[in-house]
Coordinates of N, CA and C in Angstrom, one line a residue:
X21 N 0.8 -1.2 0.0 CA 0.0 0.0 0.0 C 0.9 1.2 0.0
X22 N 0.6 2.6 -0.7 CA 1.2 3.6 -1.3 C 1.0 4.3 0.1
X23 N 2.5 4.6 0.7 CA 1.4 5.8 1.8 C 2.1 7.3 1.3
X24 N 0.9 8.1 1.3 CA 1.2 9.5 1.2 C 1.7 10.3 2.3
X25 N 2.5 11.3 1.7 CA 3.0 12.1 3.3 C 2.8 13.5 2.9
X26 N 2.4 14.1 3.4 CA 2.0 15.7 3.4 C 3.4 16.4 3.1
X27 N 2.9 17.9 2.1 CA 3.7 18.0 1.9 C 5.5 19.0 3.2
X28 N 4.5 19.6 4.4 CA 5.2 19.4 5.3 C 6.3 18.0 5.6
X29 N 5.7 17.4 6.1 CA 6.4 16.1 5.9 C 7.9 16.4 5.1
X30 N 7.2 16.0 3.8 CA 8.3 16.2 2.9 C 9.5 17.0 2.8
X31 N 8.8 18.5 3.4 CA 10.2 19.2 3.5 C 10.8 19.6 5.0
X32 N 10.0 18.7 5.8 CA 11.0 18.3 7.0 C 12.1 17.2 6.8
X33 N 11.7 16.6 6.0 CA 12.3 15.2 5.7 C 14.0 15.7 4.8
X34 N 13.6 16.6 4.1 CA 14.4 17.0 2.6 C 14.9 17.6 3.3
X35 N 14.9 18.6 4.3 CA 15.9 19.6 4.8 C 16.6 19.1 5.5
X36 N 16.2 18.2 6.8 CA 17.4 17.4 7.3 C 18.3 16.4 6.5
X37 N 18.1 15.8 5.2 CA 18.5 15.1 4.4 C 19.8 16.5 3.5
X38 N 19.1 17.3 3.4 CA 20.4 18.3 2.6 C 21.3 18.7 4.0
X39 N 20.9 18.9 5.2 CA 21.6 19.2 6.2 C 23.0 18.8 5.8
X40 N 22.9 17.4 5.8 CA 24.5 16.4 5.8 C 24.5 16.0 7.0
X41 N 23.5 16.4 8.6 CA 23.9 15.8 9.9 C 24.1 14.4 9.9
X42 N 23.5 14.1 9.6 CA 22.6 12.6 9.1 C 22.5 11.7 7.9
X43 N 23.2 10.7 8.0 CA 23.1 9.5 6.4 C 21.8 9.5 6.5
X44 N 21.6 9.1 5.0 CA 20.1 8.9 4.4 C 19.6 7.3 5.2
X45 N 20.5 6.8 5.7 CA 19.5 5.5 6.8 C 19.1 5.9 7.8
X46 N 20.1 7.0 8.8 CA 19.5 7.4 10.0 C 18.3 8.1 9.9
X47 N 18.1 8.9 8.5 CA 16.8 9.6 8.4 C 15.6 8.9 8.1
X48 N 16.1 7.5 7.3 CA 14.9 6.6 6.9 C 14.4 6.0 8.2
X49 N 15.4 5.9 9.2 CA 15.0 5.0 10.3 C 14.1 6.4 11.3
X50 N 14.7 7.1 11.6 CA 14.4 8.4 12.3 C 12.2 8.7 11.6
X51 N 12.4 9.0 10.8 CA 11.2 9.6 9.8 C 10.4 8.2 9.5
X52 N 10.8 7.0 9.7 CA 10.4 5.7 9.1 C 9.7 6.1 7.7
X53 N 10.7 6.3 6.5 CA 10.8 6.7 4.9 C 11.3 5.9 4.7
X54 N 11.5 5.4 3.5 CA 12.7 4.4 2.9 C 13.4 5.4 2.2
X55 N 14.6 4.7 2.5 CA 15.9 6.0 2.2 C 15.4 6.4 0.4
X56 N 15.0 5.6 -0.8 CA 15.1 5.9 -1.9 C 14.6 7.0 -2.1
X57 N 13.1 6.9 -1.3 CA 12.3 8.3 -1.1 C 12.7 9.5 -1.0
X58 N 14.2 9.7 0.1 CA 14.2 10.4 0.9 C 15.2 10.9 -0.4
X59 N 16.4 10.1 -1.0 CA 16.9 10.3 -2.3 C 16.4 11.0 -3.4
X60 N 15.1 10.6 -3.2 CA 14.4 11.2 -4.6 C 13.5 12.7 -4.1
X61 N 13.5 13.2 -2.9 CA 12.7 14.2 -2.2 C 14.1 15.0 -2.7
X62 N 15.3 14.3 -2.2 CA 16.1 15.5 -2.1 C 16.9 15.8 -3.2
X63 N 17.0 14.8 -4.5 CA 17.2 15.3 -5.8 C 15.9 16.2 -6.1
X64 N 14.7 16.2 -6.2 CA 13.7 17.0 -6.7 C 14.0 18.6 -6.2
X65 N 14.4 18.3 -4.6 CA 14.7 19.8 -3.9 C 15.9 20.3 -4.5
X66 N 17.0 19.7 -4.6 CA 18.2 20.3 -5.4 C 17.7 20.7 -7.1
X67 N 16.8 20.1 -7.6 CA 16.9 20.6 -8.9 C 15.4 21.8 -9.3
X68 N 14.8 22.0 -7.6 CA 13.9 22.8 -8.2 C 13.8 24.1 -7.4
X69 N 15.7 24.1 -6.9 CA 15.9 25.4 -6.1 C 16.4 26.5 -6.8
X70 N 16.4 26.3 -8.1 CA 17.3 27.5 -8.8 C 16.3 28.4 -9.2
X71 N 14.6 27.1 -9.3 CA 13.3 28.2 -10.1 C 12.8 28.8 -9.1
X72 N 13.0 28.5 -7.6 CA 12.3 29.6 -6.8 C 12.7 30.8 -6.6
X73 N 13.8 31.2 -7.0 CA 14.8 32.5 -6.7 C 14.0 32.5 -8.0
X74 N 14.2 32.5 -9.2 CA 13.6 32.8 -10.1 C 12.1 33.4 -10.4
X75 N 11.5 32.5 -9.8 CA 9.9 32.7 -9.6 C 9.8 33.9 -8.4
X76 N 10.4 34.3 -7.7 CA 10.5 35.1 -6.9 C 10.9 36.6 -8.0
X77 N 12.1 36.4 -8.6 CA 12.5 37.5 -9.4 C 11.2 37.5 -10.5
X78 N 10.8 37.0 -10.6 CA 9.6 37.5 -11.5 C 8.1 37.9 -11.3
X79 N 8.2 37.5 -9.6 CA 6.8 38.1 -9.5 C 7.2 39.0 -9.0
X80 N 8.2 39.5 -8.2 CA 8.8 41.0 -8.2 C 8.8 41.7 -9.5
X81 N 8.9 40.9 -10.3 CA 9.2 42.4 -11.8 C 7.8 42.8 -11.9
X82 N 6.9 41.5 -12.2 CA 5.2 41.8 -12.2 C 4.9 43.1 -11.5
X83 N 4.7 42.9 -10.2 CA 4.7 43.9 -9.4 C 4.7 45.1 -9.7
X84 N 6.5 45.2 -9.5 CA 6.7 46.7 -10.1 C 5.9 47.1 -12.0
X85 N 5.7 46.0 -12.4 CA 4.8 46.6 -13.3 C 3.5 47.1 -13.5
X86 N 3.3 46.1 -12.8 CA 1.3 46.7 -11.8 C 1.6 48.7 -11.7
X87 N 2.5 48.5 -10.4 CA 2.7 49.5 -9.8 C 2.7 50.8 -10.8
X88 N 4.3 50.8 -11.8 CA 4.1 51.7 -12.9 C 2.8 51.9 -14.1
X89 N 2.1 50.7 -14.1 CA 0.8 51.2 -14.4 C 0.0 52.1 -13.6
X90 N -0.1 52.1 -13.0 CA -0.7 52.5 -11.7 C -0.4 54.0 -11.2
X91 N 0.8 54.1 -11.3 CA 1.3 55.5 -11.6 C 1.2 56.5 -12.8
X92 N 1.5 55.4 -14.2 CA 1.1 56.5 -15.4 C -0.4 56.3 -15.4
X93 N -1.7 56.0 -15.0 CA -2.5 56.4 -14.8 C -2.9 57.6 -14.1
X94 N -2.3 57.1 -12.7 CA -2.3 58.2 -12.0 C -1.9 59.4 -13.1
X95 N -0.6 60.0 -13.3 CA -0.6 61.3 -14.4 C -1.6 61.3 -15.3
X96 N -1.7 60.3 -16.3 CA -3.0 60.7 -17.4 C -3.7 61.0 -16.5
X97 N -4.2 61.0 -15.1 CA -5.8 61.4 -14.7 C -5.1 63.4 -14.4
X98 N -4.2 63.2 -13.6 CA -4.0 64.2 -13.0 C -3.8 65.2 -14.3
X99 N -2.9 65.2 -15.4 CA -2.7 66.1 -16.6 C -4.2 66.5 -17.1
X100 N -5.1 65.6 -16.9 CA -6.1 65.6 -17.8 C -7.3 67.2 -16.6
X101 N -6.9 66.2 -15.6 CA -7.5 67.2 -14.4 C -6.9 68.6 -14.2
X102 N -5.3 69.0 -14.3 CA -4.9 70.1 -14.4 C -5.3 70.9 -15.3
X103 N -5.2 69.8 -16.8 CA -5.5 71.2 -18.0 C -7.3 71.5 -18.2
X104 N -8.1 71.1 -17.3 CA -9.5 70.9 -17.0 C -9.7 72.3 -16.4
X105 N -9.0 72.1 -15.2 CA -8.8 73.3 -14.3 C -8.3 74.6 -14.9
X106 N -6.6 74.5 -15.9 CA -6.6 75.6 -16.2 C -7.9 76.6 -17.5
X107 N -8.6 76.2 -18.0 CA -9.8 75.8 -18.9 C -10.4 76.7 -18.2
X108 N -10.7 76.6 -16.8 CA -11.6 76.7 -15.7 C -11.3 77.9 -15.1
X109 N -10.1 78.3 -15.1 CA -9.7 79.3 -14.3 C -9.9 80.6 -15.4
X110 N -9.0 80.3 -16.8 CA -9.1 81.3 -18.0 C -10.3 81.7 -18.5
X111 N -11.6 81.1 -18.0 CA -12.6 81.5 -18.5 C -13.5 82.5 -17.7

């Protein structure tokens, strides 16, 4: 029978495993995992650490793009409101 482990679990398991405190049997025995698992948790974590910094740098760039929208709005409203007013004043 397949047993599932949350994904907590998982990266309690993977972080003590990248630690180096501990051979991958003390951890299988400790966590009761079979070490291959714990092999294959922690190749997946080594190969899908380079896209989190990544994914991070890009929902930062997003952001700041929101934001600069957000601001050249803001002017088009404000230009549009100034030269409204000066209209208003000259008349």
């Amino acid at each position: 029978m397949k047993k599932n482990y949350s994904n907590d679990f998982k990266a309690k398991v993977t972080l003590a495993a990248l630690k180096g405190d501990k051979t991958i049997s003390e951890l299988a025995s400790e966590f009761e995992v079979h070490p291959t698992q714990i092999k294959d948790w922690k190749k997946l974590a080594k190969e899908s650490m380079s896209s989190l910094f990544s994914s991070a740098k890009i929902r930062r760039k997003k952001k700041d793009e929101v934001a600069e929208a957000d601001l050249y709005e803001t002017i088009g409203r404000l230009k549009i409101e100034n030269s409204f007013l000066k209209k208003k004043l000259n008349q």
